[in-house]
Every structure is written in structure tokens, then in C-alpha cells.
GROMACS .gro file of C-alpha atoms in nm:
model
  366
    1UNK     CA    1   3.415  -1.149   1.857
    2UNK     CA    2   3.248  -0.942   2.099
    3UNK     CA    3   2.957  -0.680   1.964
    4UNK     CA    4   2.797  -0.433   2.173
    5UNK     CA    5   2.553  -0.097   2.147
    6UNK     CA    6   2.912   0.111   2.078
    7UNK     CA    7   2.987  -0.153   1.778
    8UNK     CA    8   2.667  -0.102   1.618
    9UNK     CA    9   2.700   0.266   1.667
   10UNK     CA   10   3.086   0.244   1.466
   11UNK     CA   11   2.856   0.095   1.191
   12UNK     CA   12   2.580   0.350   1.181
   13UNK     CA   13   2.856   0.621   1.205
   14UNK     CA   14   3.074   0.443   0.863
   15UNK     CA   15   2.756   0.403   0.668
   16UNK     CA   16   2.650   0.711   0.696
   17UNK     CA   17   2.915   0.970   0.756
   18UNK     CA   18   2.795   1.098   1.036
   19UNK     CA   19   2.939   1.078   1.409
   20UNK     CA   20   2.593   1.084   1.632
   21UNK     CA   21   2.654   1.223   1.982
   22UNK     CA   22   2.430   1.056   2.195
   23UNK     CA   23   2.127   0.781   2.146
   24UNK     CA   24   1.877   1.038   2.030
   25UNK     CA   25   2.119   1.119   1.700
   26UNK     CA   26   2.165   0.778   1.705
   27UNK     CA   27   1.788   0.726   1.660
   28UNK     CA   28   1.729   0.967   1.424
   29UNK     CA   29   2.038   0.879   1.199
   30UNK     CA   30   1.902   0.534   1.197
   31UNK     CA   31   1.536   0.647   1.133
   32UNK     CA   32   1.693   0.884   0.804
   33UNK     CA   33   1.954   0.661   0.665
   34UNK     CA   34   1.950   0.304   0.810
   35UNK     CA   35   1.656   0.163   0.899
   36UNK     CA   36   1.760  -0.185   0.876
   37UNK     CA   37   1.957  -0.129   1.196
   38UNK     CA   38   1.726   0.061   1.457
   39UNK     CA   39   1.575  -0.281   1.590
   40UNK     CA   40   1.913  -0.402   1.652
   41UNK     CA   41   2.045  -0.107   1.799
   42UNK     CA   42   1.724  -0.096   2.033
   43UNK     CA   43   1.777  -0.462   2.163
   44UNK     CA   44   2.123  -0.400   2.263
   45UNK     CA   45   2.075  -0.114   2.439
   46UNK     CA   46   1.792  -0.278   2.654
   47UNK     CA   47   1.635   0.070   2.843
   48UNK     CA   48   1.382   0.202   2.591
   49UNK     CA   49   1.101   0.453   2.584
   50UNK     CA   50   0.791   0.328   2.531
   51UNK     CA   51   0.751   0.430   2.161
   52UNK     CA   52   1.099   0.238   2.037
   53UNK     CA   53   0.972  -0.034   2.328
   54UNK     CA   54   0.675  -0.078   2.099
   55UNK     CA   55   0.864  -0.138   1.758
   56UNK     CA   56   1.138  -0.347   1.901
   57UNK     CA   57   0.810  -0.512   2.036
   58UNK     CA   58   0.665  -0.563   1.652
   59UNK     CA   59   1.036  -0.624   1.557
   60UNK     CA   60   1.012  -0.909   1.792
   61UNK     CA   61   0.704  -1.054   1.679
   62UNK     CA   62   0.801  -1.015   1.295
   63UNK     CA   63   1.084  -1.282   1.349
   64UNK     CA   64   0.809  -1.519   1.571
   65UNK     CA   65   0.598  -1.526   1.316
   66UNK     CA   66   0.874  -1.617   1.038
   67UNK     CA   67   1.015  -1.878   1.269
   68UNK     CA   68   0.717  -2.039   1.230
   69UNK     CA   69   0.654  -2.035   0.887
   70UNK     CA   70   1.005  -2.158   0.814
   71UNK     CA   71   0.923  -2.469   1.019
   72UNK     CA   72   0.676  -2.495   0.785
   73UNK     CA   73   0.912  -2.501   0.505
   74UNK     CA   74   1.194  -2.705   0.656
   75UNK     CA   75   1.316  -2.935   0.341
   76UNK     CA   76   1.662  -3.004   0.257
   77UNK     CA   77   1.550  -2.876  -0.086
   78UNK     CA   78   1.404  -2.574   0.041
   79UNK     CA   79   1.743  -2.371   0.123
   80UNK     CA   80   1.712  -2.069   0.328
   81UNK     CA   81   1.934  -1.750   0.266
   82UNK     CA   82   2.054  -1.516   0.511
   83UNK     CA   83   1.753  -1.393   0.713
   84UNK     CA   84   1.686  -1.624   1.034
   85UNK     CA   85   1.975  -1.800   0.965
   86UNK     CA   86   2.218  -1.501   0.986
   87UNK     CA   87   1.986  -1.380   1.295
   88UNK     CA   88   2.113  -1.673   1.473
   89UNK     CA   89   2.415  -1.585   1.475
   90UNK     CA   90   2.324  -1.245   1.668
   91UNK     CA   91   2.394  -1.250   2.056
   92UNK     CA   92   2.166  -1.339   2.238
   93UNK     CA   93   1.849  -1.088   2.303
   94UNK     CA   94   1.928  -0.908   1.961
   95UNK     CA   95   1.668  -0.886   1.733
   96UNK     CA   96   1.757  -0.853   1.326
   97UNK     CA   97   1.547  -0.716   1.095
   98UNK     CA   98   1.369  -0.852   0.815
   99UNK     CA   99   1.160  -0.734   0.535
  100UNK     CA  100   1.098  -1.124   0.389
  101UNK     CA  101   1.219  -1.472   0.391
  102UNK     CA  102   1.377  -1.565   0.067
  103UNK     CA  103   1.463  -1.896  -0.097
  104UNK     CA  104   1.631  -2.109  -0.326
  105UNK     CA  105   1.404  -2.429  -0.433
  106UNK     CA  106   1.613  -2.642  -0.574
  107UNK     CA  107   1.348  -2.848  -0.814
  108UNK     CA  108   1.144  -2.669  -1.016
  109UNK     CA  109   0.830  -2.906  -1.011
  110UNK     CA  110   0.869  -2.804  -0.581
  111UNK     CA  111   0.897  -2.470  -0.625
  112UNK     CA  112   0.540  -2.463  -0.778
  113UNK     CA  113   0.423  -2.642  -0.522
  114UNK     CA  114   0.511  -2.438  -0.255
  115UNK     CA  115   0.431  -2.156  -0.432
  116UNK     CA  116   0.086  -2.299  -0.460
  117UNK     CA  117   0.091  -2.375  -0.079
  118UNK     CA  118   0.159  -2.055   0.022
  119UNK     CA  119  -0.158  -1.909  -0.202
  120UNK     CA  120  -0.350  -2.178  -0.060
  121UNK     CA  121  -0.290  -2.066   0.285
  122UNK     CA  122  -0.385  -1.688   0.159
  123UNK     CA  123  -0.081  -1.542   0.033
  124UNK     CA  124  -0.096  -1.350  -0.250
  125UNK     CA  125   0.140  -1.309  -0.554
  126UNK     CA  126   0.315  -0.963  -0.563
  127UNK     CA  127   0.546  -0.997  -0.892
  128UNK     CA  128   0.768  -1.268  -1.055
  129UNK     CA  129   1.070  -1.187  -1.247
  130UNK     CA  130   1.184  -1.442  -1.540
  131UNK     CA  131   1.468  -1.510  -1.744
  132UNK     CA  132   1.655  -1.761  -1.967
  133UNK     CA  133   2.024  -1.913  -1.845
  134UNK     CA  134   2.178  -2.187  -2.055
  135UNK     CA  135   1.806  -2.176  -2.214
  136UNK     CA  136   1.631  -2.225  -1.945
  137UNK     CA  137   1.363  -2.056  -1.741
  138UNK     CA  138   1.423  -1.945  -1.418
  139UNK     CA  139   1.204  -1.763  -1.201
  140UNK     CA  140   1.147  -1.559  -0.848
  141UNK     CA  141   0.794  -1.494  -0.729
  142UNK     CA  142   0.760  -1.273  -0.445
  143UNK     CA  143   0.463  -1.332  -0.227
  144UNK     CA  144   0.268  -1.135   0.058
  145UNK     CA  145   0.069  -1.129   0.346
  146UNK     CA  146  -0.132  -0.880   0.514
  147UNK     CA  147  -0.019  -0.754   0.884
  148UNK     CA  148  -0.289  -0.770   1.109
  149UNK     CA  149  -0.215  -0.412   1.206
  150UNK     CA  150  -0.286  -0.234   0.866
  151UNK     CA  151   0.030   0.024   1.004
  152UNK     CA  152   0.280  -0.246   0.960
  153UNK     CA  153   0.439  -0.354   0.667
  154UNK     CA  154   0.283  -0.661   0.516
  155UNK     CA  155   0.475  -1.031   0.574
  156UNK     CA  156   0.646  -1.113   0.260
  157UNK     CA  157   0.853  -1.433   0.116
  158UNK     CA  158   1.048  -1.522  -0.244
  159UNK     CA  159   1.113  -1.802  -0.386
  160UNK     CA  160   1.378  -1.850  -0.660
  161UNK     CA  161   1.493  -2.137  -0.871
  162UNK     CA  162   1.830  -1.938  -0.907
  163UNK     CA  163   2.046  -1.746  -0.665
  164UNK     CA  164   2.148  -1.476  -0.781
  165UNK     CA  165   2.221  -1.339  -1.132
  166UNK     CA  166   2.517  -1.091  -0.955
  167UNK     CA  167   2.558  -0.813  -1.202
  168UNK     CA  168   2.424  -0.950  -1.509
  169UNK     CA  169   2.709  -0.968  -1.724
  170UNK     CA  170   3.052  -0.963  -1.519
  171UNK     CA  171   2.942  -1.181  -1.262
  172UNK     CA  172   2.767  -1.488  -1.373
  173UNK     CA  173   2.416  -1.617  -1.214
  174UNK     CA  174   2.420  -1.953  -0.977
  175UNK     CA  175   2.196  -2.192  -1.041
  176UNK     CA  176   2.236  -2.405  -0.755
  177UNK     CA  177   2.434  -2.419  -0.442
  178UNK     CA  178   2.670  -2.679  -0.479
  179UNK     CA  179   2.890  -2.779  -0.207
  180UNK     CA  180   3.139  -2.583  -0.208
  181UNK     CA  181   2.874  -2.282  -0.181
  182UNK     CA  182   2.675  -2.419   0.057
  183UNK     CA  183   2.926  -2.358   0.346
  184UNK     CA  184   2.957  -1.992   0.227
  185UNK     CA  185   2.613  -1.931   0.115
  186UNK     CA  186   2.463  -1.629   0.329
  187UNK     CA  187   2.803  -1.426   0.279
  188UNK     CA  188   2.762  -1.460  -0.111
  189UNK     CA  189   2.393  -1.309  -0.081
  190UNK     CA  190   2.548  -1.045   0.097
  191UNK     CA  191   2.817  -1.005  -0.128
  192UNK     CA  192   2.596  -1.014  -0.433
  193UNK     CA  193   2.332  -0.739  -0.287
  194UNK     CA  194   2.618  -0.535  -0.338
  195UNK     CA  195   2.556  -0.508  -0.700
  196UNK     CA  196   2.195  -0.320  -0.586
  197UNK     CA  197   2.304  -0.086  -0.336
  198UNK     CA  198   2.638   0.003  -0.109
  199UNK     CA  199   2.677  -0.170   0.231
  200UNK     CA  200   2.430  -0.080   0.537
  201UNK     CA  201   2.540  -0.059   0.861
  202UNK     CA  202   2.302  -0.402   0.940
  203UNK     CA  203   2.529  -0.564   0.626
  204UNK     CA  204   2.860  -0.487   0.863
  205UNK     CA  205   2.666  -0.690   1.175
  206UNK     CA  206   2.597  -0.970   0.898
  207UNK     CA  207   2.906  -0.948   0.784
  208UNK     CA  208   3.142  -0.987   1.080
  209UNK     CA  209   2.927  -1.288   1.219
  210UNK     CA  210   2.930  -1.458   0.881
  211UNK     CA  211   3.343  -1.407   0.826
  212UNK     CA  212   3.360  -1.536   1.169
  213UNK     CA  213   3.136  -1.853   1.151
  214UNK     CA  214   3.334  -1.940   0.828
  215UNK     CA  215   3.588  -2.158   0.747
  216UNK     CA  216   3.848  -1.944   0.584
  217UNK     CA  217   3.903  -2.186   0.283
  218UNK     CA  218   3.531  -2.205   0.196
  219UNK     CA  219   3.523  -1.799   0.191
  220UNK     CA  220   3.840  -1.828  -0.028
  221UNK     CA  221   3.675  -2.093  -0.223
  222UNK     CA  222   3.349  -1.882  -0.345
  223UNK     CA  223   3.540  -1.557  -0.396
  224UNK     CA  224   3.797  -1.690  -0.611
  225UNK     CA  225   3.491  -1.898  -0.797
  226UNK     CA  226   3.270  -1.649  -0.827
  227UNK     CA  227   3.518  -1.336  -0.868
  228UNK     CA  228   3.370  -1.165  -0.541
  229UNK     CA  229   3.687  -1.059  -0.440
  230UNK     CA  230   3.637  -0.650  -0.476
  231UNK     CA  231   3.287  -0.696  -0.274
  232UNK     CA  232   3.495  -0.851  -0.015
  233UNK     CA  233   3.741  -0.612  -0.038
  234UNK     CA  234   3.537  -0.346   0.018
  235UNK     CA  235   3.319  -0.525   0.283
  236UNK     CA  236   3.698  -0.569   0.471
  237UNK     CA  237   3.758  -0.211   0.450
  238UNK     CA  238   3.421  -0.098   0.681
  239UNK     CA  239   3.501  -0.364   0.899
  240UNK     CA  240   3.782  -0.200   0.990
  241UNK     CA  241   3.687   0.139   1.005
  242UNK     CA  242   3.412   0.059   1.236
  243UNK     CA  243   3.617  -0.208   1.440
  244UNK     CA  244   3.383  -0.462   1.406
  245UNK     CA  245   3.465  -0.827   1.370
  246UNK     CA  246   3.815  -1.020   1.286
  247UNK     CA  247   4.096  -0.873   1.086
  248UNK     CA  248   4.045  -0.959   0.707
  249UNK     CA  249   4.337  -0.986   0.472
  250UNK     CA  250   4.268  -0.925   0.134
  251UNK     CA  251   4.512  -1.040  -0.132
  252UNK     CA  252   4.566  -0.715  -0.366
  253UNK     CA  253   4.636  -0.992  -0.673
  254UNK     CA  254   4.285  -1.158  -0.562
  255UNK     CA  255   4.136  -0.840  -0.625
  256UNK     CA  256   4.311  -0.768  -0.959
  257UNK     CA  257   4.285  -1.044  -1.085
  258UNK     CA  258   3.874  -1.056  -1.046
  259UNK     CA  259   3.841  -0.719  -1.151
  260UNK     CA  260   4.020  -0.840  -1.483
  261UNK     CA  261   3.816  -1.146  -1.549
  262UNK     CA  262   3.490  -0.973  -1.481
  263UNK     CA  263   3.623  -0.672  -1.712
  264UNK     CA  264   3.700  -0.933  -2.005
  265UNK     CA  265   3.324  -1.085  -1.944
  266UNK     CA  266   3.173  -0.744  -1.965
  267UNK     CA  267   3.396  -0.617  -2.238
  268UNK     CA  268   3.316  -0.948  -2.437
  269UNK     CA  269   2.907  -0.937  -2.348
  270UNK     CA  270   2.867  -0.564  -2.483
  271UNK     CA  271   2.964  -0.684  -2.798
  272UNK     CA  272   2.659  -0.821  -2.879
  273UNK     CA  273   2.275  -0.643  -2.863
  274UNK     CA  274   2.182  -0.850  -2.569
  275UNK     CA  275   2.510  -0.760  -2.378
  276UNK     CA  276   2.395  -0.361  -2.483
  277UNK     CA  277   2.082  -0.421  -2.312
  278UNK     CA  278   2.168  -0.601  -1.999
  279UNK     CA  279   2.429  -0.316  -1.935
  280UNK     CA  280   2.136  -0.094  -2.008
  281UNK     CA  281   1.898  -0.257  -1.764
  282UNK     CA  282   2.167  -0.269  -1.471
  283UNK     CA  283   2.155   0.085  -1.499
  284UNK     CA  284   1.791   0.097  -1.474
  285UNK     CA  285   1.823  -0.127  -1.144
  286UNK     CA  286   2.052   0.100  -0.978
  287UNK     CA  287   1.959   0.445  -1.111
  288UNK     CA  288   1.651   0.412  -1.286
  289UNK     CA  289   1.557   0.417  -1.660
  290UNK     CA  290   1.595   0.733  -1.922
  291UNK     CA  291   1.396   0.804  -2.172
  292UNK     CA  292   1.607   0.667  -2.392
  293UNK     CA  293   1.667   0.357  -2.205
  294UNK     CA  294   1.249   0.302  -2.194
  295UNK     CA  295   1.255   0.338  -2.613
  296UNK     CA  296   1.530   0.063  -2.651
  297UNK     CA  297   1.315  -0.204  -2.449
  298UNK     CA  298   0.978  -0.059  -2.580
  299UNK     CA  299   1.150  -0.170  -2.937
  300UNK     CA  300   1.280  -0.530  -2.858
  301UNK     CA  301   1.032  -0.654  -2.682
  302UNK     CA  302   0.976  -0.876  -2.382
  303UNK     CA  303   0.971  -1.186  -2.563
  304UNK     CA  304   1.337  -1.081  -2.729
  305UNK     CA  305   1.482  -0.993  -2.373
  306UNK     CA  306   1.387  -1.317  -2.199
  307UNK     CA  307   1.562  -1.524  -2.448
  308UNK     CA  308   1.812  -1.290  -2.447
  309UNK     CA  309   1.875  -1.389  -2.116
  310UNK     CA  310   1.765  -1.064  -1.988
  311UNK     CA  311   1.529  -1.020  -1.643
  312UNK     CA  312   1.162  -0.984  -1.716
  313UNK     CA  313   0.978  -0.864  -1.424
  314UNK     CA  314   0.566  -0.986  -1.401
  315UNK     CA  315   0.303  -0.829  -1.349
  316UNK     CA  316   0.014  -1.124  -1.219
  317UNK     CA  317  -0.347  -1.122  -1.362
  318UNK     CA  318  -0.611  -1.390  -1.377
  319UNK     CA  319  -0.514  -1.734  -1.514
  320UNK     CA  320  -0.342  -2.090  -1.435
  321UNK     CA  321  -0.188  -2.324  -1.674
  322UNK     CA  322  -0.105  -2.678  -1.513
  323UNK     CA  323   0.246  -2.632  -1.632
  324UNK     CA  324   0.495  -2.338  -1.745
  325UNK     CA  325   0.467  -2.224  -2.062
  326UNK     CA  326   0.565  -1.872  -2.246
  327UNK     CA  327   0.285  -1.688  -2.477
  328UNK     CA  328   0.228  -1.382  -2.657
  329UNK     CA  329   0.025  -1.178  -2.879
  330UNK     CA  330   0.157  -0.873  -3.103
  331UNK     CA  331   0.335  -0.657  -2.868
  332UNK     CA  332   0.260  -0.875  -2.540
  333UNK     CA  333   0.471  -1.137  -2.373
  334UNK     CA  334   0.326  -1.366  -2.052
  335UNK     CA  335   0.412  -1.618  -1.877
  336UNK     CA  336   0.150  -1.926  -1.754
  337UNK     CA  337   0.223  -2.059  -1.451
  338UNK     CA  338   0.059  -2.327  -1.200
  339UNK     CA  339  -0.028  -2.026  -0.953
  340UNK     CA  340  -0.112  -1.728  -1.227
  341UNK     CA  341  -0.031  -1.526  -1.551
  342UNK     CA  342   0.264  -1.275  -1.536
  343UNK     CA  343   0.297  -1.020  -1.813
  344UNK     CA  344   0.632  -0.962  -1.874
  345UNK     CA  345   0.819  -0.624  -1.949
  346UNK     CA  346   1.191  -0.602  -1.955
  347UNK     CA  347   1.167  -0.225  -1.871
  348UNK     CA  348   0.940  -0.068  -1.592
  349UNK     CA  349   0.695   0.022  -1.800
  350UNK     CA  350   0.451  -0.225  -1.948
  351UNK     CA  351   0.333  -0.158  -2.338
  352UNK     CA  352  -0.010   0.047  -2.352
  353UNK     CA  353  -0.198  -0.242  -2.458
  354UNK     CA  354  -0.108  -0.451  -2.109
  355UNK     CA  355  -0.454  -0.264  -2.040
  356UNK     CA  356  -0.668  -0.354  -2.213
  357UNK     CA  357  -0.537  -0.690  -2.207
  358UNK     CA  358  -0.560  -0.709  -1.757
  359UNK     CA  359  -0.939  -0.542  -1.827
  360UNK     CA  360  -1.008  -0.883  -2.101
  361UNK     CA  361  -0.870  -1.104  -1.836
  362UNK     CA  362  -0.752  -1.467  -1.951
  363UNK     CA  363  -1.054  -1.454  -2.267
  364UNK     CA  364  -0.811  -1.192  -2.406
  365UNK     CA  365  -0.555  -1.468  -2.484
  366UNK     CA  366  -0.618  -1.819  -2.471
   0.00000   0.00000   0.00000
């Protein structure tokens, strides 16, 4: 597969709905709608003014300094998704953005301790998010570090002991990528991030590389095991309109077929409270929470949701516990960790006495 300037331009043009007539509507398209793409586009083109030479510059040194860190987190159970893995794949000279590294740590006594390596070496904790699968806890903990230039966005990296919880009720979480995943695993990230938003234009670059690099029986393989198939689908459709990468086939009785399994799964989860409320908070995640929405989590609780199998998202304050453990008091729900205290709110709101309890620090709750 050959990609150029004109290919990423295809993409811009598909995502957004807009034909830009020469690189300065190119530029500005990006800038407005897909940001994600305008260090890409820059590197192919090569000739640059000196402003979009300076943040293809910072673009450049983003991905040094990541390179390095992942070195320092090479461990064969210390998987890497997408991120410098897919920006390998990228010819040569091409630069892909990234926001953060993420991973998937495969024990849970290891993900503390590289959670705990990383505040040692002056990260700090942004949030965790926590929920219950098969009964047990799982968690992501987003970290992050301060640019040196106070203009740039700070460095950031997440660690999770799952993979993704897909759409929270059709699509099932993964708890570890087994071997048949394994082969597939950066196109199933890509797949599930679906779920949060539509396609960018930078998702059609990953997409066509990752298609490509695959073997055709492992991409069959996940879809047909995960019920990806309409993601796919509709991945395979912008491919085509903007040209970019092979020719995917998509089975029409692949597609129906997944849509009716993950149909009978939702259909079947609504029909009980915690079913109502994980449809409730996927609607939060992609359009934000009502009113109404905000009174039905305000009512069961935090500590109801988690073991509902709901996500919790934490916010850190002062404390350590030497292992994991779940507390609460009245109306609050937390969660003791080896690297801090997360209170816990299904919603985004947390209850009006989080406040007083962050002012009391850990002497408000033992």
C-alpha cells in the first residue's frame, strides 16, 4: 500500500465533509476538526513554514520522549496498544500523533508496581476508573507529566488491568489478550474507540496499515469473537471512499449476524436495574448526563454501581493502603490503593459531601 500527502488529504476530506482546495484549507480543516492528523499531514508534505516547522518539531520530540519511556517498560507482561506500535507502521519520516501511551498489565500485583514506579519517578495520578467483571476489580489509572514548555500539553500514560469494556452491555469487556487477540490487538482498540466517538481521519491511516499488516484469519478471528463486525464494516466503508489501503470485503451475514447477538445482549441486560443504568451511563459517555440521568446515580450510589459492574471514575486524594481494598461511609464510596485513595462516583458529579471529606483528608475515614 502506498500513502502519500493526497491520501491523507482523501481522509481529512471523508471525516469531515469538506473538500479543502489547497494546503492552507487543508491546515485549517485539520486545526477545526482533526487535530489528530495535522502532524502527519505536515511530515509528508516535507516544505513547511516555520510555525507548522515548529509543531511537527514538538510532534517529533513527543514520540522521542515516549520511545524512551517505553524502553523503560519493555515486559512481555506489559502489552502496549496502538500508539508507537501503530506509528511503526507509518512510512518512513511520518510522524503520528499521540496524546498518551496506554497499557494492558497483565498481573495485577505488576500493575501496582509500575504504577508506583511511575509516581516515584514524578508522575502524578490524574484519575482511575473502577469496576467489577465476573466479581472482580479492575482498574485504569491515568497518569501525567508536566511538559517542560508550560504551552504544551502535559506527557500522559494509562495503565489498565482490562482492555476494553466495548459498549458496556452489547459488547462484552476483555480481560486479557489471549492469543488469538494478540495478533489483532491494535485494530480491536481501534475498533472499540468506536463506541466513544466516529472515525478520525488519523483512525483511517491506523486503519489501512493495521488491515494490511494482518493476517486475514486473525482479523476474522476477533470480529467474529468479539462481534466487531459493524465497526469493521463501517471502518471498510471510509476506506474506500478515501482510497486508502486494500479492498475490504465485508460479509453482509457477518454483520447481521453481530448486530443480532449484540441486540439479544442488550435487550437481555436492560432487563435488569444495572442493565438500566449502564445504558444510562453510555449515554452520559457519548452525550453527556441529564438531569435526570445525574438523580438516578445520585440515588444508587457508587458503591451499588461498582458491583453492579458499572464504571466508577476516581477522583485521587491523600492516602495509601498496602493492598486494594473498597471503603465507604454514608453516602461515600473509595477505593485504597498502593499509590492513593480514589473517590468513586458513577456519574460526573461527586456527592456534596466528597468536600468536606478531600478538606478532612485520610483522618476523615480510616
Amino acid at each position: 500500500m502506498e500513502l502519500n500527502a493526497d491520501a491523507l488529504v482523501r481522509a481529512l476530506a471523508v471525516c469531515c465533509g469538506e473538500e479543502p482546495a489547497d494546503p492552507a484549507e487543508a491546515v485549517w480543516l485539520a486545526r477545526k476538526k482533526q487535530p489528530s492528523l495535522l502532524a502527519t499531514l505536515c511530515s509528508a508534505w516535507g516544505e513547511l513554514n516555520e510555525g507548522l516547522a515548529f509543531e511537527l518539531a514538538a510532534q517529533r520530540e513527543r514520540v522521542a520522549f515516549y520511545r524512551v519511556l517505553a524502553a523503560s517498560l519493555d515486559s512481555p507482561e506489559i502489552i502496549p496498544l496502538k500508539g508507537l506500535e501503530v506509528g511503526r507502521l507509518y512510512p518512513d519520516g511520518w510522524v503520528r500523533y499521540m496524546n498518551d501511551l496506554d497499557y494492558h498489565v497483565v498481573k495485577p500485583e505488576l500493575l501496582w508496581e509500575v504504577a508506583a514506579s511511575l509516581v516515584e519517578r514524578g508522575w502524578a495520578l490524574d484519575s482511575g476508573t473502577f469496576t467489577r467483571v465476573n466479581n472482580s476489580l479492575q482498574v485504569m489509572l491515568s497518569f501525567r507529566l508536566p511538559h517542560p514548555d508550560r504551552y504544551q500539553l502535559p506527557y500522559g500514560v494509562e495503565l489498565s488491568s482490562y482492555v476494553s469494556l466495548g459498549d458496556l452491555g452489547a459488547v462484552p469487556p476483555v480481560l486479557a489478550l489471549t492469543p488469538d487477540l494478540a495478533p489483532v490487538k491494535n485494530l480491536m482498540m481501534l475498533l472499540f474507540e468506536r463506541f466513544e466517538q466516529p472515525f478520525r481521519a488519523r483512525d483511517l491511516v491506523d486503519g489501512a496499515l493495521l488491515v494490511e499488516s494482518a493476517q486475514p484469519r486473525d482479523v476474522e478471528r476477533m470480529l467474529n469473537r468479539l462481534d466487531l463486525w459493524p465497526e469493521y464494516a463501517e471502518l471498510a466503508s471510509l476506506l474506500a471512499r478515501a482510497e486508502i489501503g486494500p479492498s475490504l470485503e465485508v460479509p453482509r451475514d457477518a454483520v447481521s449476524r453481530a448486530r443480532r447477538r449484540r441486540a439479544g445482549r442488550a435487550v437481555r441486560s436492560t432487563l435488569s436495574a444495572a442493565g438500566l443504568a449502564r445504558r444510562t451511563q453510555r449515554r452520559m459517555v457519548e452525550r453527556g448526563l441529564p438531569a435526570a440521568g445525574r438523580r438516578v446515580f445520585e440515588r444508587v450510589g457508587a458503591r451499588w454501581a461498582l458491583d453492579a459492574g458499572l464504571l466508577c471514575f476516581g477522583l485521587p486524594v491523600d492516602g495509601r493502603s498496602d493492598r486494594v481494598r473498597v471503603g465507604g461511609r454514608d453516602d461515600l464510596t473509595w477505593v485504597d490503593t498502593p499509590v492513593g485513595r480514589f473517590l468513586l462516583t458513577p456519574g460526573d458529579e461527586l456527592p456534596s459531601s466528597a468536600e468536606e471529606f478531600v478538606r478532612g483528608g485520610v483522618a476523615a475515614c480510616p
